């Protein structure tokens, strides 16, 4: 009887493990969607700029400059922008691969499996909810500042103060109403939203140019002098801590990837809009923060409304009110960006069965997930009502950094995973009613055929060698050549993430010992760096498969690996209380996943699914920890979880792909 119970328990655990690690099947026609494909590159670029240029530039700049980095905020924005660009390149490659709503959630589902996809998707929901709430709170604070504090004082008189740690001083009713009103405005459709967002973003950019021009005109170099604390009054640690907070200002670019299912030509629009928007925003943040810290000393900066108050101290009242109007426009576009992305992430997860099915419905008239929009607006409004702005910003950063880390890891894993030969291409549907529809279709088919048949030999070689050792590193074959193609890379990526976390913790905990040259700290640090570098080197000695990629991240695996390390570095510098709150949120998500998502996943309904990102050999592989029946009805040898992860199989099951296709070599058998 005990052996029977163990067998039953083993079978249950193997089934759960199989479900947690199943990957999403991408439909053959990735352009098909119930959403409205109506956005061009200009619309998407302004959507990204509008989402990023808001509370970050008008509120966050003053807070970081006064309390964290001083004039070194310029370096904080450069560091945060550089790290964001590393992640943005990875998002851009995935956006051309899979133009679907859901952003990092969909990318992780395709590459790493269902469990990690749910974790990322769950945290993206939190990220956008906190983003909308924090911007609504900042919007309300700006209006209150323009009215001389009347709203805050009146609310305190009527309701009294809130004295709980982490909560706001008083319930912000205006922030609550702002979330509700803008959520209702988004119900009109994506095209109307894009036009409204574009107009407000252009106004915001004009105000930024005004701030930079006037700020440098009144600049005083003495404000960076030693008498005022110097350029780095809080040291290098303050710059890094400021970068971790400034990272909040760049989180909006993933809304570009989220809009992939509503883009006319996502394979071009997503990477172009991502790079343009991030470059424009980074330059703008650097120049505005430089102008602010040169105009007035950091001790006189008002964190709640830094720019208007700075111009007010210079007796430029006209500029003060003009900047306040620009600030409201900028924060409005940021709020719209968060409330735009959040319902679509909920829709993507619900469409896959991981969230409740009611969130997977699209309104046939507006082609917008209206229920998701209502829920998103109400939940964001409730957060804005009671939580403090600083706590919202810090809590949001950790989920964003985790998503960026997983997306960077997914790019490496998919680059070295063998891919099935793709016979279809993503085509932009012709405009309905145009006289050249038939001609365009013929040209598309012709170009598609030429793409499929060009260089068949080189394409076949690339597919066969993907995930295998390069020819010049065949000496490592006895050590690394015994595993399935791509599996060694997957293990190396996981080890690199773990070692990067260890390096960052070592830097934070024992920086003094490292700086003074303590022998034990140097030995430990040197060993961890050597091990992490070895993981990257192991990845680099394998062949990649880049077929079908219109946009490719340069210098893989080095650029994504650097992005992983930088994201983890910023995560380690976040407050411990933030990690506790993050853990609580993830635990709530685990309850949702194991009670609902794992049982209702759409991938569980398909017995044999075809993915354009997996090889046939991978599709037929035995799931982790499960049993496989042979054609004769006999039970074959079972594969352990470790064997499934590393790709190592029994000798009788292992057969070289090259042997099957060309019979030219047997070195991998």
XYZ file of C-alpha atoms in Angstrom:
669
model
C 0.000 0.000 0.000
C 2.757 2.561 0.780
C 4.328 1.826 -2.602
C 0.954 2.431 -4.286
C 0.603 5.773 -2.523
C 4.098 6.743 -3.617
C 3.283 5.758 -7.201
C 0.077 7.817 -7.128
C 1.906 10.785 -5.594
C 4.710 10.489 -8.164
C 2.170 10.387 -10.985
C 0.368 13.480 -9.642
C 3.596 15.424 -9.198
C 4.809 14.446 -12.669
C 1.511 15.636 -14.146
C 1.731 18.990 -12.323
C 5.330 19.426 -13.439
C 4.366 18.685 -17.034
C 1.584 21.274 -16.941
C 3.784 23.943 -15.342
C 6.385 23.621 -18.075
C 4.199 23.352 -21.180
C 4.870 26.071 -23.718
C 2.423 28.111 -25.741
C 1.668 27.118 -29.314
C 1.801 30.057 -31.682
C -0.909 29.980 -34.367
C 0.214 29.768 -37.982
C -1.492 33.071 -38.811
C -0.060 35.306 -36.088
C -1.720 38.380 -37.628
C -5.223 37.093 -36.944
C -6.816 38.826 -33.948
C -10.227 40.048 -32.709
C -8.588 43.380 -31.852
C -8.430 46.275 -34.302
C -5.128 46.543 -36.229
C -5.111 50.270 -36.911
C -1.925 51.718 -35.345
C 1.047 52.854 -37.431
C 4.650 53.380 -36.311
C 4.057 57.049 -35.436
C 1.060 56.188 -33.237
C 2.986 53.468 -31.399
C 6.094 55.626 -30.903
C 4.017 58.433 -29.386
C 2.210 55.874 -27.238
C 5.569 54.779 -25.816
C 6.826 58.340 -25.345
C 3.574 59.399 -23.734
C 3.667 56.429 -21.363
C 7.226 57.205 -20.268
C 7.197 61.018 -20.122
C 4.811 61.822 -17.307
C 5.124 61.588 -13.562
C 8.735 60.506 -14.015
C 9.915 63.810 -15.428
C 7.691 66.111 -13.373
C 7.676 64.339 -9.986
C 10.391 61.673 -9.873
C 13.118 64.074 -11.030
C 12.741 66.300 -7.980
C 12.527 63.394 -5.522
C 15.657 61.635 -6.772
C 17.666 64.852 -7.125
C 16.948 66.023 -3.576
C 16.913 62.774 -1.615
C 19.058 60.243 -3.510
C 21.573 61.432 -6.092
C 21.777 65.241 -6.214
C 23.092 66.494 -9.571
C 24.264 62.900 -10.071
C 20.688 62.218 -11.143
C 22.056 62.749 -14.654
C 24.168 59.608 -14.232
C 21.181 57.826 -12.687
C 19.074 58.518 -15.778
C 21.934 57.506 -18.088
C 22.328 54.204 -16.212
C 18.575 53.561 -16.070
C 18.193 54.454 -19.751
C 21.064 52.159 -20.745
C 19.602 49.247 -18.792
C 16.184 49.944 -20.278
C 17.671 49.939 -23.785
C 19.153 46.480 -23.174
C 15.705 45.215 -22.239
C 14.029 47.189 -25.040
C 16.155 45.460 -27.688
C 14.983 42.097 -26.362
C 11.352 43.268 -26.399
C 11.789 44.495 -29.964
C 13.049 41.107 -31.178
C 10.171 39.328 -29.503
C 7.702 41.888 -30.835
C 8.676 40.944 -34.391
C 8.615 37.238 -33.536
C 5.175 37.180 -31.937
C 2.994 40.276 -32.575
C 0.474 39.429 -29.860
C -0.950 41.303 -26.867
C 0.561 40.402 -23.529
C 4.144 41.563 -23.992
C 6.624 39.760 -21.692
C 3.939 37.292 -20.591
C 3.497 35.878 -24.118
C 7.230 35.821 -24.761
C 7.888 33.858 -21.582
C 5.027 31.449 -22.300
C 6.554 30.582 -25.672
C 10.114 30.135 -24.461
C 10.212 29.131 -20.777
C 6.861 27.595 -19.979
C 3.486 28.247 -18.398
C 4.476 28.690 -14.753
C 7.064 31.406 -15.365
C 4.723 33.033 -17.866
C 2.006 33.296 -15.239
C 4.461 34.757 -12.710
C 5.542 37.396 -15.216
C 1.989 38.116 -16.371
C 0.767 38.415 -12.793
C 3.496 40.952 -12.024
C 2.825 42.886 -15.225
C -0.753 43.338 -14.034
C 0.576 44.722 -10.765
C 3.077 46.925 -12.603
C 0.427 48.644 -14.699
C -2.030 48.955 -11.808
C 0.625 50.611 -9.649
C 1.731 52.726 -12.605
C -1.777 54.062 -13.157
C -2.313 54.647 -9.432
C 1.011 56.446 -8.946
C 0.432 58.737 -11.925
C -3.098 59.531 -10.775
C -1.673 60.375 -7.360
C 0.953 62.644 -8.957
C -1.724 64.236 -11.182
C -3.781 65.066 -8.115
C -0.725 66.413 -6.280
C 0.074 68.763 -9.145
C -3.452 70.156 -9.236
C -3.382 70.562 -5.471
C -0.070 72.428 -5.752
C -1.541 74.794 -8.329
C -4.466 75.465 -5.944
C -2.181 76.163 -2.995
C -2.918 72.926 -1.138
C -6.660 73.549 -0.905
C -7.672 69.981 -1.860
C -5.377 68.333 0.695
C -6.307 70.689 3.533
C -10.024 70.355 2.871
C -9.819 66.552 2.739
C -7.894 66.433 6.042
C -10.538 68.587 7.688
C -13.374 66.355 6.480
C -11.885 62.874 6.871
C -8.938 63.262 9.218
C -5.446 61.898 8.580
C -4.277 58.326 7.962
C -1.397 57.368 10.238
C -0.606 53.871 8.954
C 2.917 53.331 7.519
C 2.999 53.028 3.738
C -0.387 54.701 3.313
C -0.993 58.265 2.209
C -1.574 61.096 4.641
C -5.168 61.410 3.483
C -7.510 59.607 1.021
C -7.021 61.176 -2.397
C -10.512 61.364 -3.880
C -9.343 63.359 -6.908
C -6.829 60.635 -7.859
C -9.615 58.062 -7.529
C -11.880 60.009 -9.873
C -9.080 60.613 -12.386
C -8.536 56.860 -12.801
C -12.244 56.221 -13.297
C -12.677 59.040 -15.837
C -9.681 58.072 -17.981
C -10.630 54.395 -17.914
C -14.047 55.386 -19.241
C -12.407 57.507 -21.959
C -10.396 54.499 -23.183
C -13.618 52.615 -23.878
C -14.090 54.635 -27.076
C -11.624 52.503 -29.039
C -7.909 52.242 -29.659
C -7.744 54.665 -32.594
C -9.487 57.471 -30.694
C -7.176 56.795 -27.758
C -4.114 56.974 -30.023
C -5.163 60.328 -31.516
C -5.859 61.837 -28.075
C -2.569 60.470 -26.729
C -0.604 61.826 -29.698
C -1.942 65.363 -29.229
C -1.158 65.430 -25.498
C 2.289 63.913 -26.080
C 3.213 66.598 -28.614
C 2.164 69.285 -26.111
C 4.262 67.570 -23.462
C 7.335 67.436 -25.719
C 6.953 71.172 -26.448
C 6.865 71.915 -22.700
C 9.984 69.783 -22.170
C 11.826 71.811 -24.823
C 10.723 75.012 -23.060
C 11.952 73.712 -19.676
C 15.345 72.755 -21.112
C 15.811 76.045 -22.971
C 14.809 78.354 -20.111
C 16.542 76.179 -17.522
C 19.923 76.347 -19.230
C 19.461 80.090 -19.789
C 19.219 80.596 -16.011
C 21.768 77.904 -15.157
C 24.311 78.589 -12.424
C 27.368 76.332 -12.215
C 27.714 77.128 -8.488
C 24.799 74.787 -7.795
C 27.138 71.883 -8.668
C 29.978 73.215 -6.526
C 31.377 71.711 -3.352
C 29.587 74.389 -1.331
C 26.267 72.814 -2.350
C 27.489 69.255 -1.829
C 29.206 68.730 -5.172
C 28.051 66.723 -8.152
C 27.735 63.476 -6.139
C 26.612 64.518 -2.634
C 25.307 60.993 -1.938
C 28.195 59.127 -3.586
C 28.131 56.322 -6.148
C 25.627 54.381 -4.014
C 23.205 57.268 -4.349
C 23.559 57.200 -8.124
C 22.777 53.465 -8.248
C 19.861 53.816 -5.820
C 18.625 56.747 -7.897
C 18.892 54.658 -11.055
C 16.771 51.938 -9.441
C 14.083 54.546 -8.765
C 14.545 56.351 -12.111
C 13.913 53.027 -13.794
C 10.249 53.733 -13.045
C 10.405 56.499 -15.633
C 11.175 54.025 -18.449
C 8.681 51.253 -17.763
C 6.252 52.532 -20.355
C 8.113 51.166 -23.372
C 6.671 47.684 -22.816
C 3.268 49.143 -23.721
C 4.695 49.278 -27.255
C 5.070 45.500 -27.245
C 1.601 45.193 -25.735
C 0.161 47.066 -28.721
C 1.636 44.518 -31.155
C -1.757 42.926 -31.753
C -3.185 46.310 -32.809
C -0.310 47.393 -35.072
C -0.726 47.377 -38.845
C 2.833 46.186 -39.472
C 4.211 44.942 -36.130
C 7.405 43.454 -37.550
C 8.559 46.983 -38.466
C 6.611 49.238 -36.114
C 7.501 47.512 -32.829
C 11.341 47.684 -33.044
C 11.404 51.145 -34.681
C 8.951 52.668 -32.199
C 10.728 51.054 -29.240
C 14.176 52.406 -30.086
C 12.965 55.885 -31.109
C 10.769 56.407 -28.055
C 13.402 55.199 -25.593
C 16.113 57.377 -27.148
C 13.928 60.504 -27.129
C 12.820 59.963 -23.538
C 16.338 59.255 -22.230
C 17.767 62.423 -23.807
C 14.820 64.437 -22.480
C 15.210 63.147 -18.922
C 18.961 63.869 -18.891
C 18.553 67.438 -20.148
C 15.627 68.278 -17.864
C 17.382 66.925 -14.747
C 20.523 68.882 -15.672
C 18.500 72.082 -16.121
C 16.706 71.574 -12.790
C 19.853 71.022 -10.719
C 21.632 73.952 -12.409
C 18.753 76.402 -11.839
C 18.454 76.013 -8.052
C 20.389 74.194 -5.291
C 19.154 70.694 -4.512
C 18.265 71.787 -0.971
C 15.577 74.118 -2.388
C 13.938 71.555 -4.697
C 10.290 70.770 -3.914
C 9.821 67.004 -4.607
C 6.047 67.344 -5.027
C 6.282 69.886 -7.882
C 9.952 70.401 -8.615
C 9.874 72.150 -11.992
C 7.042 74.668 -11.412
C 8.450 75.604 -8.003
C 11.944 76.001 -9.466
C 10.691 78.463 -12.079
C 8.586 80.163 -9.398
C 11.738 80.833 -7.346
C 13.202 82.550 -10.412
C 10.088 84.783 -10.579
C 8.969 83.241 -13.882
C 5.276 82.861 -13.078
C 4.253 82.417 -16.709
C 6.646 79.496 -17.068
C 5.438 78.019 -13.793
C 1.833 77.721 -14.942
C 2.770 76.671 -18.470
C 4.888 73.850 -17.053
C 2.029 72.783 -14.804
C -0.221 72.444 -17.847
C 2.453 70.417 -19.646
C 2.869 68.259 -16.558
C -0.833 67.459 -16.484
C -0.723 66.551 -20.186
C 2.311 64.333 -19.633
C 0.842 62.554 -16.641
C -2.410 62.085 -18.537
C -0.609 60.249 -21.353
C 1.257 58.095 -18.821
C -1.993 57.231 -17.100
C -3.579 56.408 -20.454
C -0.601 54.183 -21.299
C -0.940 52.144 -18.112
C -4.709 51.813 -18.442
C -4.232 50.899 -22.124
C -1.765 48.062 -21.447
C -3.369 46.564 -18.337
C -6.666 45.334 -19.908
C -4.771 43.813 -22.837
C -2.478 41.839 -20.551
C -5.533 40.540 -18.710
C -7.071 39.647 -22.076
C -3.957 37.734 -23.160
C -3.856 35.680 -19.946
C -7.591 35.000 -20.011
C -7.422 33.947 -23.675
C -4.892 31.309 -22.638
C -7.135 30.126 -19.790
C -4.819 31.281 -16.986
C -7.217 33.988 -15.797
C -10.986 33.849 -15.529
C -12.647 33.455 -18.924
C -14.780 36.589 -18.520
C -11.625 38.662 -19.040
C -11.084 37.143 -22.499
C -14.115 38.772 -24.123
C -13.891 41.639 -26.632
C -16.668 44.154 -27.215
C -17.744 43.671 -30.876
C -18.452 47.382 -31.399
C -15.354 49.073 -29.983
C -13.078 45.987 -30.232
C -11.866 46.726 -26.695
C -11.977 44.382 -23.632
C -14.494 46.527 -21.746
C -14.827 44.378 -18.608
C -11.048 44.365 -18.215
C -11.049 48.138 -18.566
C -13.680 48.526 -15.833
C -11.835 46.234 -13.425
C -8.493 47.891 -14.219
C -9.878 51.365 -13.644
C -11.542 50.507 -10.345
C -8.553 48.638 -8.887
C -6.089 51.366 -9.928
C -8.422 53.990 -8.484
C -8.584 52.166 -5.143
C -4.784 51.984 -4.954
C -4.513 55.687 -5.782
C -7.059 56.499 -3.089
C -5.072 55.241 -0.096
C -1.413 54.549 -0.989
C 1.520 56.942 -0.887
C 3.203 57.860 -4.209
C 6.747 56.873 -3.146
C 5.653 53.405 -2.015
C 3.735 52.833 -5.244
C 6.775 53.727 -7.352
C 9.195 51.496 -5.425
C 6.829 48.528 -5.382
C 6.259 48.808 -9.108
C 9.954 48.693 -9.996
C 10.614 45.177 -8.703
C 7.980 43.516 -10.894
C 9.185 45.445 -13.933
C 12.816 44.464 -13.376
C 11.835 40.810 -12.982
C 9.922 40.898 -16.277
C 12.876 42.486 -18.075
C 15.207 39.833 -16.659
C 13.036 36.959 -17.864
C 12.570 38.501 -21.332
C 16.345 38.886 -21.726
C 16.834 35.262 -20.673
C 14.117 34.146 -23.094
C 15.885 35.813 -26.028
C 19.027 33.783 -25.322
C 17.113 30.524 -24.900
C 15.163 30.918 -28.148
C 18.245 31.944 -30.136
C 19.838 28.596 -29.350
C 16.712 26.446 -29.594
C 16.221 24.527 -32.879
C 13.247 25.913 -34.810
C 10.827 24.245 -37.184
C 11.128 25.444 -40.787
C 8.594 28.253 -41.262
C 6.711 28.242 -44.558
C 4.570 31.279 -43.796
C 5.468 34.889 -43.261
C 3.765 37.716 -41.408
C 1.926 39.753 -43.996
C 0.309 43.136 -43.571
C -3.294 42.996 -44.732
C -4.047 45.401 -47.547
C -6.356 48.311 -46.868
C -9.887 47.283 -47.551
C -11.300 48.743 -50.715
C -8.012 49.815 -52.264
C -7.792 49.203 -56.018
C -4.425 47.477 -55.709
C -5.512 44.775 -53.293
C -5.081 41.930 -55.772
C -1.726 43.178 -56.990
C -0.477 43.563 -53.437
C -1.566 40.042 -52.607
C 0.258 38.693 -55.647
C 3.413 40.568 -54.684
C 3.183 39.281 -51.106
C 2.814 35.706 -52.291
C 5.729 36.123 -54.677
C 7.974 37.587 -52.003
C 6.847 34.889 -49.601
C 7.763 32.177 -52.083
C 11.141 33.719 -52.770
C 11.825 33.973 -49.058
C 10.959 30.343 -48.495
C 13.100 29.031 -51.322
C 16.173 31.250 -51.012
C 19.397 29.605 -49.870
C 17.817 26.300 -48.855
C 21.213 24.761 -48.096
C 22.332 27.486 -45.681
C 18.912 27.538 -43.995
C 18.946 23.780 -43.552
C 22.452 23.886 -42.103
C 21.459 26.646 -39.678
C 18.423 24.688 -38.527
C 20.380 21.461 -38.088
C 23.247 23.089 -36.189
C 21.139 25.351 -33.943
C 21.913 24.685 -30.287
C 24.949 22.524 -31.133
C 28.623 23.278 -30.599
C 30.375 25.405 -33.201
C 32.896 23.577 -35.376
C 35.893 25.281 -33.786
C 34.813 24.107 -30.321
C 34.292 20.420 -31.102
C 36.924 19.651 -28.442
C 34.185 20.336 -25.856
C 31.929 17.681 -27.364
C 32.740 14.970 -24.744
C 31.579 17.393 -22.053
C 28.723 19.325 -23.701
C 27.793 17.272 -26.769
C 25.890 14.554 -24.925
C 22.786 16.681 -24.399
C 19.877 17.704 -26.585
C 20.491 20.837 -28.724
C 19.719 23.994 -26.753
C 19.467 22.303 -23.349
C 22.996 23.234 -22.264
C 22.235 26.868 -23.082
C 19.049 26.781 -20.979
C 20.935 25.448 -17.959
C 23.731 27.984 -18.453
C 21.203 30.848 -18.542
C 19.620 29.722 -15.273
C 23.015 29.407 -13.605
C 24.025 32.844 -14.886
C 20.901 34.419 -13.349
C 21.663 32.787 -10.002
C 25.339 33.811 -10.095
C 24.448 37.379 -11.125
C 22.207 37.626 -8.086
C 25.088 36.366 -5.913
C 27.465 38.957 -7.410
C 25.022 41.811 -6.804
C 24.382 40.736 -3.209
C 28.145 40.499 -2.639
C 28.578 44.014 -4.026
C 25.930 45.421 -1.709
C 26.797 43.504 1.471
C 30.609 43.503 1.410
C 31.502 46.491 -0.765
C 33.802 47.863 1.969
C 35.765 44.617 2.141
C 36.057 44.513 -1.644
C 37.179 48.146 -1.805
C 39.848 47.643 0.885
C 41.049 44.415 -0.710
C 40.078 41.902 2.003
C 41.401 38.521 0.833
C 38.306 36.408 1.541
C 35.972 38.878 -0.201
C 38.235 38.978 -3.259
C 38.391 35.165 -3.462
C 34.614 34.728 -3.187
C 33.916 37.550 -5.609
C 36.516 36.336 -8.089
C 35.147 32.797 -8.054
C 31.556 33.928 -8.658
C 32.614 36.234 -11.521
C 34.642 33.406 -13.077
C 31.671 31.015 -12.859
C 29.273 33.575 -14.378
C 31.712 34.348 -17.196
C 32.055 30.619 -17.866
C 28.272 30.345 -18.264
C 28.289 33.102 -20.884
C 31.235 31.474 -22.651
C 29.436 28.113 -22.723
C 26.447 29.789 -24.354
C 28.618 31.598 -26.905
C 30.289 28.395 -28.217
C 26.957 27.097 -29.563
C 25.350 27.866 -32.911
C 22.361 30.223 -33.142
C 19.251 30.088 -35.297
C 18.214 33.538 -36.530
C 15.984 32.493 -39.431
C 12.845 34.563 -39.879
C 13.975 37.394 -37.551
C 13.450 40.813 -39.123
C 14.993 42.525 -36.091
C 17.744 40.837 -34.080
C 19.334 41.811 -30.770
C 23.029 42.453 -31.513
C 25.853 40.540 -29.822
C 23.793 37.700 -28.362
C 24.395 36.360 -25.709
C 26.470 39.268 -24.372
C 23.889 42.089 -24.633
C 21.004 40.108 -23.024
C 23.396 38.776 -20.357
C 24.471 42.323 -19.505
C 20.802 43.301 -19.309
C 20.109 40.434 -16.903
C 22.976 41.480 -14.646
C 21.994 45.174 -14.601
C 18.332 44.388 -13.868
C 19.310 42.162 -10.945
C 21.708 44.863 -9.689
C 18.839 47.343 -9.464
C 16.529 44.763 -7.866
C 19.043 44.080 -5.083
C 19.177 47.795 -4.224
C 15.429 47.966 -3.585
C 14.148 48.114 -0.017
C 13.616 44.847 1.904
C 9.986 45.781 2.620
C 9.404 45.965 -1.132
C 10.603 42.371 -1.468
C 8.196 41.273 1.267
C 5.246 42.936 -0.490
C 6.351 41.410 -3.775
C 6.464 37.950 -2.183
C 2.921 38.403 -0.812
C 1.628 39.405 -4.261
C 3.302 36.390 -5.878
C 1.744 34.095 -3.249
C -1.706 35.444 -4.126
C -0.926 34.737 -7.773
C 0.104 31.146 -6.950
C -3.301 30.573 -5.379
C -4.988 31.797 -8.574
C -2.749 29.701 -10.799
C -2.939 26.383 -8.934
C -6.662 26.632 -8.196
C -7.755 27.895 -11.610
C -5.078 28.549 -14.243
C -3.312 25.189 -14.303
C -6.632 23.358 -14.713
C -8.147 25.664 -17.350
C -5.103 26.378 -19.522
C -5.903 26.214 -23.237
C -2.601 24.433 -23.845
C -3.901 21.528 -21.778
C -6.771 21.035 -24.210
C -4.474 20.186 -27.126
C -2.935 16.739 -27.161
C -0.367 17.443 -29.854
C 0.253 21.101 -30.594
C 2.501 22.613 -33.220
C 4.623 25.617 -32.341
C 6.565 27.609 -34.857
C 9.289 28.080 -32.267
C 9.869 24.363 -31.505
C 11.307 21.522 -33.470
C 9.405 18.346 -34.182
C 11.841 16.443 -32.007
C 11.094 18.784 -29.092
C 7.345 18.531 -29.642
C 7.511 14.762 -29.364
C 9.735 14.789 -26.329
C 8.520 13.298 -23.069
C 7.259 15.997 -20.650
C 9.108 16.477 -17.417
C 8.750 13.508 -15.092
C 6.041 11.815 -17.164
C 5.813 8.291 -18.609
C 5.882 7.589 -22.332
C 4.171 4.623 -23.935
C 5.704 2.956 -26.939
C 3.785 2.094 -30.074
C 3.603 -1.479 -28.988
C 1.841 -0.566 -25.815
C 4.818 -1.268 -23.585
C 5.955 1.338 -21.159
C 9.326 2.797 -22.005
C 11.895 3.999 -19.522
C 10.784 7.042 -17.558
C 12.679 10.300 -17.694
C 13.540 12.100 -14.499
C 12.946 15.800 -14.039
C 16.683 16.452 -14.259
C 16.934 14.477 -17.504
C 13.986 16.406 -18.998
C 15.536 19.754 -18.047
C 19.033 19.011 -19.332
C 17.742 17.149 -22.387
C 19.792 14.034 -21.615
C 18.076 10.895 -22.815
C 18.659 7.156 -22.850
C 21.219 5.857 -25.375
C 18.637 3.888 -27.316
C 16.405 6.965 -27.702
C 19.123 9.372 -28.819
C 19.479 9.871 -32.542
C 21.329 12.588 -34.377
C 19.306 15.068 -36.396
C 22.084 15.179 -38.955
C 21.911 11.392 -39.329
C 18.189 11.551 -39.977
C 18.338 14.403 -42.496
C 21.598 14.021 -44.391
C 23.398 10.896 -43.061
C 26.654 12.832 -43.220
C 27.902 12.677 -39.639
C 27.410 10.610 -36.528
C 29.409 12.684 -34.113
C 26.389 13.677 -32.011
C 24.889 10.267 -31.453
